[in-house]
Amino acid sequence: MQHPRTSTATPAHRPPTAPTTRRGGRLAGVAAALTAAVALTTLGGTTAHRPPTAPTTTRRGGRLAGVAAALTAAVALTTLGGTTAHGADNPYERGPAPTEASVEAPRGPYAVSETTVSPLAVTGFGGGTVYYPTSTADGTFGAIAVSPGYTGTQSSIAWLGPRLASQGFVVFTIDTLTTLDQPDSRGRQLLAALDYLTQKSSVRGRIDSTRLGVMGHSMGGGGSLEAAKSRPSLQAAIPLTPWNLDKTWPEVATPTLIFGADGDTIAPVATHAEPFYTSLPASLDRAYLELNGATHFTPNTSNTTIAKYSIAWLKRFIDDDTRYEQFLCPLPRPGLTIEEYRGNCPHTS
């Protein structure tokens, strides 16, 4: 197995911001300004016996001026709250504002490091490679475990490691206990990998354990559905040309993006990806992207379409970063690389 050791992407980090919400920031500003207004009017009511001052205002005029000044401050504060960087509103946002070029680029704004996890050092899965942003300046990151498919090893999905990590995630590409493991086993192994990553790994301090997701190819994709079914707290699931004998997934409560391939003869979309998607709850944030001119093994090599929409989905639902909604809603239109796209807009999670 060969893995790229580092990424040469130039870090572009934003300092950590206080975990306030946009609504909370605005309301706090208004509250502070109105408190100032009350203080000013109270002050106006207690100065009746002060020595005379320059005859520029009356007591009533002074009170009104104080209120006006405080309300002006309130407006200024709420306006400021609406124009600050998104990082001030959402403490989970990482990296600069995205563009089409940034989500399609081979590497994102973060330099990436990696560490190998020996199968002898873990239980419940077969070890793997962890890719993570080198800098800790932005605080913690969401994390994703990725499973290979039937007879495959982590080398078959290794390209996703540095590509996703450079966008601001900790990514664990795993080996399974055996290459013949079935989807339900792969689902359990994905969860075991996340547990190791957040509880015992050398990078656990870099991870926000409340923001986790799963991905997988083929039976690993079927395994990602199994993992989402078993652990509803997962924030995102992305099955890639998935295979599973179970065709219905009404129990899944995790926002799920399913990739199918129009030329897939191993897990044909008509009997795998499409029924998986349609069986997900209609109330769930879900999407189905069918790759054009693709095969079952397209996810095994670097692919801009897979990367772009995976990054957008993971950012939107693991980081709650609505800056990436623009790539998902309105629904992407069919084109050179997309045969079909289905989904719900706007997203509600």
Short mmCIF file of C-alpha atoms in Angstrom, two decimals:
data_model
loop_
_atom_site.label_atom_id
_atom_site.label_comp_id
_atom_site.label_asym_id
_atom_site.label_seq_id
_atom_site.Cartn_x
_atom_site.Cartn_y
_atom_site.Cartn_z
CA MET A 1 0.00 0.00 0.00
CA GLN A 2 1.36 3.40 -0.93
CA HIS A 3 0.13 6.64 0.56
CA PRO A 4 1.10 10.25 -0.08
CA ARG A 5 2.93 11.41 3.02
CA THR A 6 2.10 15.12 3.08
CA SER A 7 0.20 17.76 1.21
CA THR A 8 1.96 20.92 0.06
CA ALA A 9 -1.18 23.02 0.24
CA THR A 10 -0.61 26.38 1.92
CA PRO A 11 -2.58 26.64 5.19
CA ALA A 12 -5.17 29.36 5.28
CA HIS A 13 -6.43 29.29 8.83
CA ARG A 14 -8.95 31.45 10.65
CA PRO A 15 -8.39 32.01 14.38
CA PRO A 16 -10.88 30.19 16.63
CA THR A 17 -13.98 32.18 17.35
CA ALA A 18 -16.25 32.29 20.34
CA PRO A 19 -19.07 29.73 20.10
CA THR A 20 -21.90 32.16 19.69
CA THR A 21 -24.74 31.93 17.22
CA ARG A 22 -25.79 34.61 14.75
CA ARG A 23 -29.14 35.02 16.45
CA GLY A 24 -27.53 34.97 19.90
CA GLY A 25 -24.96 37.60 18.89
CA ARG A 26 -27.60 39.92 17.53
CA LEU A 27 -29.87 39.53 20.53
CA ALA A 28 -26.97 40.12 22.89
CA GLY A 29 -26.16 43.34 21.04
CA VAL A 30 -29.74 44.52 21.19
CA ALA A 31 -29.98 43.64 24.87
CA ALA A 32 -26.81 45.57 25.66
CA ALA A 33 -28.01 48.59 23.74
CA LEU A 34 -31.45 48.57 25.36
CA THR A 35 -29.82 48.23 28.77
CA ALA A 36 -27.81 51.31 27.90
CA ALA A 37 -31.04 53.07 26.93
CA VAL A 38 -32.61 52.27 30.28
CA ALA A 39 -29.51 53.46 32.09
CA LEU A 40 -29.50 56.69 30.15
CA THR A 41 -33.17 57.45 30.80
CA THR A 42 -32.72 56.60 34.48
CA LEU A 43 -29.75 58.93 34.62
CA GLY A 44 -31.88 61.62 33.00
CA GLY A 45 -34.50 61.21 35.74
CA THR A 46 -31.99 61.64 38.60
CA THR A 47 -30.34 64.85 37.45
CA ALA A 48 -33.24 67.20 38.22
CA HIS A 49 -31.31 68.87 41.07
CA ARG A 50 -27.93 69.12 39.41
CA PRO A 51 -26.45 72.54 38.93
CA PRO A 52 -27.63 74.20 35.71
CA THR A 53 -25.76 73.26 32.60
CA ALA A 54 -25.47 74.94 29.24
CA PRO A 55 -29.00 75.43 27.85
CA THR A 56 -28.57 73.11 24.92
CA THR A 57 -31.19 70.47 25.83
CA THR A 58 -34.15 70.01 28.16
CA ARG A 59 -34.55 67.00 30.48
CA ARG A 60 -37.03 65.44 28.02
CA GLY A 61 -34.70 66.22 25.14
CA GLY A 62 -31.79 64.64 27.04
CA ARG A 63 -33.78 61.48 27.68
CA LEU A 64 -34.86 61.21 24.06
CA ALA A 65 -31.33 61.84 22.89
CA GLY A 66 -30.07 59.09 25.18
CA VAL A 67 -32.68 56.63 23.93
CA ALA A 68 -31.95 57.57 20.34
CA ALA A 69 -28.24 57.03 20.87
CA ALA A 70 -28.82 53.65 22.50
CA LEU A 71 -31.18 52.50 19.75
CA THR A 72 -28.68 53.65 17.14
CA ALA A 73 -26.11 51.49 18.91
CA ALA A 74 -28.55 48.57 18.82
CA VAL A 75 -29.00 48.95 15.08
CA ALA A 76 -25.24 49.20 14.62
CA LEU A 77 -24.65 46.07 16.67
CA THR A 78 -27.25 44.01 14.83
CA THR A 79 -25.91 45.25 11.51
CA LEU A 80 -22.40 44.32 12.59
CA GLY A 81 -23.67 40.87 13.58
CA GLY A 82 -25.06 40.42 10.08
CA THR A 83 -21.83 41.33 8.34
CA THR A 84 -19.24 39.52 10.41
CA ALA A 85 -17.45 36.44 9.09
CA HIS A 86 -19.45 33.24 9.34
CA GLY A 87 -16.93 31.87 11.80
CA ALA A 88 -18.30 34.29 14.40
CA ASP A 89 -21.79 32.85 13.93
CA ASN A 90 -20.95 29.16 13.60
CA PRO A 91 -18.03 27.88 15.70
CA TYR A 92 -17.72 24.77 13.50
CA GLU A 93 -16.88 26.56 10.25
CA ARG A 94 -13.35 25.89 9.08
CA GLY A 95 -11.44 27.51 6.25
CA PRO A 96 -12.20 30.45 3.96
CA ALA A 97 -15.45 31.01 2.11
CA PRO A 98 -15.76 28.29 -0.57
CA THR A 99 -15.81 28.77 -4.33
CA GLU A 100 -16.34 26.39 -7.23
CA ALA A 101 -12.58 26.35 -7.69
CA SER A 102 -11.87 25.60 -4.02
CA VAL A 103 -14.23 22.61 -3.75
CA GLU A 104 -12.97 21.16 -7.04
CA ALA A 105 -9.28 21.67 -6.27
CA PRO A 106 -7.06 18.62 -5.63
CA ARG A 107 -6.18 20.14 -2.24
CA GLY A 108 -7.93 22.53 0.10
CA PRO A 109 -6.50 25.30 2.33
CA TYR A 110 -5.06 23.05 5.06
CA ALA A 111 -1.65 21.36 4.99
CA VAL A 112 -2.11 17.68 5.82
CA SER A 113 -0.19 15.19 7.93
CA GLU A 114 -0.83 11.48 8.31
CA THR A 115 -0.22 8.66 10.72
CA THR A 116 -0.47 4.90 10.23
CA VAL A 117 -2.52 2.78 12.63
CA SER A 118 -1.35 -0.83 12.90
CA PRO A 119 -4.01 -3.55 12.92
CA LEU A 120 -2.17 -4.96 15.95
CA ALA A 121 -2.91 -1.80 17.92
CA VAL A 122 -6.70 -1.84 17.47
CA THR A 123 -9.70 -4.11 17.86
CA GLY A 124 -12.85 -4.31 15.81
CA PHE A 125 -11.32 -3.27 12.47
CA GLY A 126 -8.11 -3.73 10.53
CA GLY A 127 -6.16 -0.54 11.17
CA GLY A 128 -5.65 2.16 8.58
CA THR A 129 -4.29 5.64 7.92
CA VAL A 130 -5.36 8.87 9.57
CA TYR A 131 -5.08 12.09 7.59
CA TYR A 132 -5.50 15.35 9.49
CA PRO A 133 -4.89 19.11 9.21
CA THR A 134 -1.38 19.78 10.48
CA SER A 135 -2.20 23.05 12.24
CA THR A 136 -4.25 23.22 15.44
CA ALA A 137 -4.84 26.97 15.12
CA ASP A 138 -8.49 26.51 14.16
CA GLY A 139 -9.33 24.21 17.07
CA THR A 140 -10.99 20.83 16.60
CA PHE A 141 -12.34 19.24 13.41
CA GLY A 142 -15.08 16.86 12.43
CA ALA A 143 -13.99 13.32 11.54
CA ILE A 144 -14.90 10.72 8.92
CA ALA A 145 -14.18 6.99 8.66
CA VAL A 146 -14.01 5.48 5.16
CA SER A 147 -14.33 1.77 4.31
CA PRO A 148 -13.15 0.00 1.15
CA GLY A 149 -15.28 -2.47 -0.76
CA TYR A 150 -15.35 -6.24 -1.14
CA THR A 151 -11.83 -7.67 -1.68
CA GLY A 152 -10.47 -4.11 -1.44
CA THR A 153 -8.00 -2.52 0.95
CA GLN A 154 -7.61 1.04 2.15
CA SER A 155 -5.38 1.76 -0.85
CA SER A 156 -8.51 1.70 -3.03
CA ILE A 157 -10.00 4.70 -1.22
CA ALA A 158 -6.75 6.37 -0.08
CA TRP A 159 -7.18 9.36 -2.40
CA LEU A 160 -10.10 10.56 -0.27
CA GLY A 161 -7.85 10.90 2.80
CA PRO A 162 -5.71 13.94 1.95
CA ARG A 163 -8.36 15.42 -0.32
CA LEU A 164 -10.97 15.67 2.45
CA ALA A 165 -8.49 16.37 5.25
CA SER A 166 -7.13 19.40 3.37
CA GLN A 167 -10.64 20.87 3.54
CA GLY A 168 -10.69 20.68 7.32
CA PHE A 169 -11.54 17.13 8.47
CA VAL A 170 -9.77 14.26 10.20
CA VAL A 171 -10.14 11.31 7.82
CA PHE A 172 -9.55 7.64 8.68
CA THR A 173 -9.25 5.32 5.69
CA ILE A 174 -9.48 1.83 7.15
CA ASP A 175 -8.69 -1.75 6.33
CA THR A 176 -11.33 -4.29 7.27
CA LEU A 177 -10.73 -7.41 9.32
CA THR A 178 -10.86 -9.46 6.12
CA THR A 179 -11.32 -8.36 2.55
CA LEU A 180 -14.42 -10.57 2.31
CA ASP A 181 -16.37 -8.89 5.14
CA GLN A 182 -20.02 -8.19 4.38
CA PRO A 183 -21.75 -4.78 4.70
CA ASP A 184 -23.11 -5.30 8.23
CA SER A 185 -19.61 -6.16 9.44
CA ARG A 186 -18.14 -3.18 7.61
CA GLY A 187 -20.71 -0.94 9.29
CA ARG A 188 -19.62 -2.14 12.73
CA GLN A 189 -15.98 -1.67 11.75
CA LEU A 190 -16.61 1.92 10.65
CA LEU A 191 -18.10 2.65 14.08
CA ALA A 192 -15.20 0.89 15.82
CA ALA A 193 -12.80 3.04 13.80
CA LEU A 194 -14.59 6.23 14.84
CA ASP A 195 -14.52 5.13 18.47
CA TYR A 196 -10.79 4.46 18.27
CA LEU A 197 -10.22 7.76 16.48
CA THR A 198 -12.05 9.83 19.10
CA GLN A 199 -11.02 7.91 22.23
CA LYS A 200 -7.57 6.37 21.79
CA SER A 201 -5.82 7.69 18.69
CA SER A 202 -2.88 10.08 18.79
CA VAL A 203 -5.06 12.76 17.12
CA ARG A 204 -8.08 12.46 19.40
CA GLY A 205 -7.44 15.93 20.82
CA ARG A 206 -7.92 17.41 17.34
CA ILE A 207 -11.41 15.91 16.91
CA ASP A 208 -14.85 17.10 17.95
CA SER A 209 -16.46 13.77 18.83
CA THR A 210 -19.96 15.20 18.29
CA ARG A 211 -19.27 15.80 14.58
CA LEU A 212 -18.69 12.47 12.87
CA GLY A 213 -19.52 10.86 9.54
CA VAL A 214 -18.99 7.70 7.49
CA MET A 215 -18.23 6.90 3.87
CA GLY A 216 -17.59 3.69 2.00
CA HIS A 217 -17.29 2.09 -1.43
CA SER A 218 -19.33 -0.89 -2.65
CA MET A 219 -19.90 -3.16 0.37
CA GLY A 220 -18.22 -0.39 2.33
CA GLY A 221 -20.95 1.90 1.02
CA GLY A 222 -23.53 -0.60 2.17
CA GLY A 223 -21.63 -0.61 5.45
CA SER A 224 -21.96 3.15 5.76
CA LEU A 225 -25.75 2.74 5.62
CA GLU A 226 -25.50 0.04 8.29
CA ALA A 227 -23.43 2.38 10.48
CA ALA A 228 -25.88 5.26 10.04
CA LYS A 229 -28.77 2.96 10.91
CA SER A 230 -27.00 1.78 14.07
CA ARG A 231 -25.79 5.19 15.23
CA PRO A 232 -28.30 8.00 14.50
CA SER A 233 -25.98 10.56 16.08
CA LEU A 234 -23.77 10.47 12.98
CA GLN A 235 -23.94 13.78 11.14
CA ALA A 236 -23.37 12.55 7.57
CA ALA A 237 -23.19 9.35 5.50
CA ILE A 238 -21.91 9.00 1.93
CA PRO A 239 -22.24 5.55 0.28
CA LEU A 240 -20.24 5.34 -2.96
CA THR A 241 -21.70 2.93 -5.56
CA PRO A 242 -23.05 0.96 -2.58
CA TRP A 243 -23.90 -2.74 -2.47
CA ASN A 244 -26.18 -4.34 0.10
CA LEU A 245 -28.77 -7.13 0.14
CA ASP A 246 -30.97 -4.95 2.37
CA LYS A 247 -32.78 -2.61 -0.02
CA THR A 248 -34.76 -0.47 2.42
CA TRP A 249 -33.44 2.05 4.94
CA PRO A 250 -36.36 3.83 6.62
CA GLU A 251 -34.54 3.72 9.97
CA VAL A 252 -31.71 6.03 8.83
CA ALA A 253 -31.83 9.46 10.48
CA THR A 254 -28.43 10.71 9.25
CA PRO A 255 -28.25 13.11 6.27
CA THR A 256 -27.21 10.80 3.43
CA LEU A 257 -25.75 11.41 -0.03
CA ILE A 258 -25.68 8.31 -2.25
CA PHE A 259 -23.50 8.09 -5.36
CA GLY A 260 -24.51 5.70 -8.11
CA ALA A 261 -22.84 5.03 -11.47
CA ASP A 262 -24.75 4.71 -14.74
CA GLY A 263 -22.44 1.93 -15.96
CA ASP A 264 -22.32 -0.08 -12.73
CA THR A 265 -22.84 -3.79 -13.48
CA ILE A 266 -21.78 -5.05 -10.03
CA ALA A 267 -24.21 -2.92 -7.99
CA PRO A 268 -26.60 -1.68 -10.68
CA VAL A 269 -28.33 1.52 -9.62
CA ALA A 270 -31.77 0.01 -10.34
CA THR A 271 -31.30 -2.61 -7.62
CA HIS A 272 -28.94 -0.84 -5.22
CA ALA A 273 -28.29 2.93 -5.11
CA GLU A 274 -31.74 4.03 -6.34
CA PRO A 275 -33.87 1.88 -4.01
CA PHE A 276 -31.53 2.73 -1.13
CA TYR A 277 -32.19 6.40 -1.79
CA THR A 278 -35.94 6.14 -2.30
CA SER A 279 -36.35 4.09 0.89
CA LEU A 280 -34.77 6.79 3.05
CA PRO A 281 -37.36 8.84 4.99
CA ALA A 282 -38.83 11.62 2.85
CA SER A 283 -38.31 14.02 5.76
CA LEU A 284 -34.57 13.30 5.82
CA ASP A 285 -31.98 15.52 4.17
CA ARG A 286 -30.96 13.13 1.41
CA ALA A 287 -29.58 13.19 -2.12
CA TYR A 288 -28.84 10.82 -4.97
CA LEU A 289 -26.13 11.62 -7.52
CA GLU A 290 -25.73 9.26 -10.46
CA LEU A 291 -22.35 9.63 -12.12
CA ASN A 292 -22.34 9.83 -15.91
CA GLY A 293 -19.98 7.59 -17.87
CA ALA A 294 -18.92 5.84 -14.68
CA THR A 295 -18.53 2.28 -13.39
CA HIS A 296 -18.66 0.53 -10.05
CA PHE A 297 -14.96 1.25 -9.55
CA THR A 298 -15.00 4.96 -10.39
CA PRO A 299 -14.75 5.87 -6.65
CA ASN A 300 -11.40 4.03 -6.47
CA THR A 301 -9.53 6.83 -8.23
CA SER A 302 -9.46 10.58 -7.77
CA ASN A 303 -12.72 12.05 -9.08
CA THR A 304 -13.60 15.74 -9.01
CA THR A 305 -17.37 15.24 -9.00
CA ILE A 306 -17.27 12.79 -6.10
CA ALA A 307 -14.89 15.06 -4.18
CA LYS A 308 -16.84 18.27 -4.82
CA TYR A 309 -20.21 17.03 -3.66
CA SER A 310 -18.77 14.95 -0.84
CA ILE A 311 -16.94 18.00 0.52
CA ALA A 312 -20.10 20.11 0.22
CA TRP A 313 -22.22 17.45 1.98
CA LEU A 314 -19.72 16.89 4.79
CA LYS A 315 -19.24 20.61 5.33
CA ARG A 316 -22.94 21.29 5.29
CA PHE A 317 -23.93 18.56 7.74
CA ILE A 318 -20.86 17.79 9.87
CA ASP A 319 -19.75 21.42 10.19
CA ASP A 320 -23.26 22.90 9.82
CA ASP A 321 -21.60 25.23 7.33
CA THR A 322 -24.34 26.80 5.22
CA ARG A 323 -21.75 28.47 3.00
CA TYR A 324 -21.65 25.11 1.15
CA GLU A 325 -25.39 24.98 0.57
CA GLN A 326 -24.81 26.81 -2.72
CA PHE A 327 -23.32 23.62 -4.21
CA LEU A 328 -26.28 21.46 -3.17
CA CYS A 329 -29.27 23.77 -3.62
CA PRO A 330 -30.66 24.41 -6.16
CA LEU A 331 -30.16 20.79 -7.14
CA PRO A 332 -27.17 20.28 -9.46
CA ARG A 333 -28.23 19.85 -13.07
CA PRO A 334 -27.29 16.85 -15.24
CA GLY A 335 -24.23 17.40 -17.37
CA LEU A 336 -20.98 15.91 -18.54
CA THR A 337 -20.29 14.11 -15.25
CA ILE A 338 -23.77 13.94 -13.68
CA GLU A 339 -26.39 11.65 -15.20
CA GLU A 340 -29.04 12.46 -12.60
CA TYR A 341 -29.39 14.29 -9.28
CA ARG A 342 -32.27 14.01 -6.84
CA GLY A 343 -32.68 15.53 -3.42
CA ASN A 344 -34.60 17.85 -1.16
CA CYS A 345 -34.05 21.61 -1.05
CA PRO A 346 -33.74 23.58 1.07
CA HIS A 347 -32.09 21.39 3.67
CA THR A 348 -33.56 21.39 7.14
CA SER A 349 -30.82 19.84 9.33
#
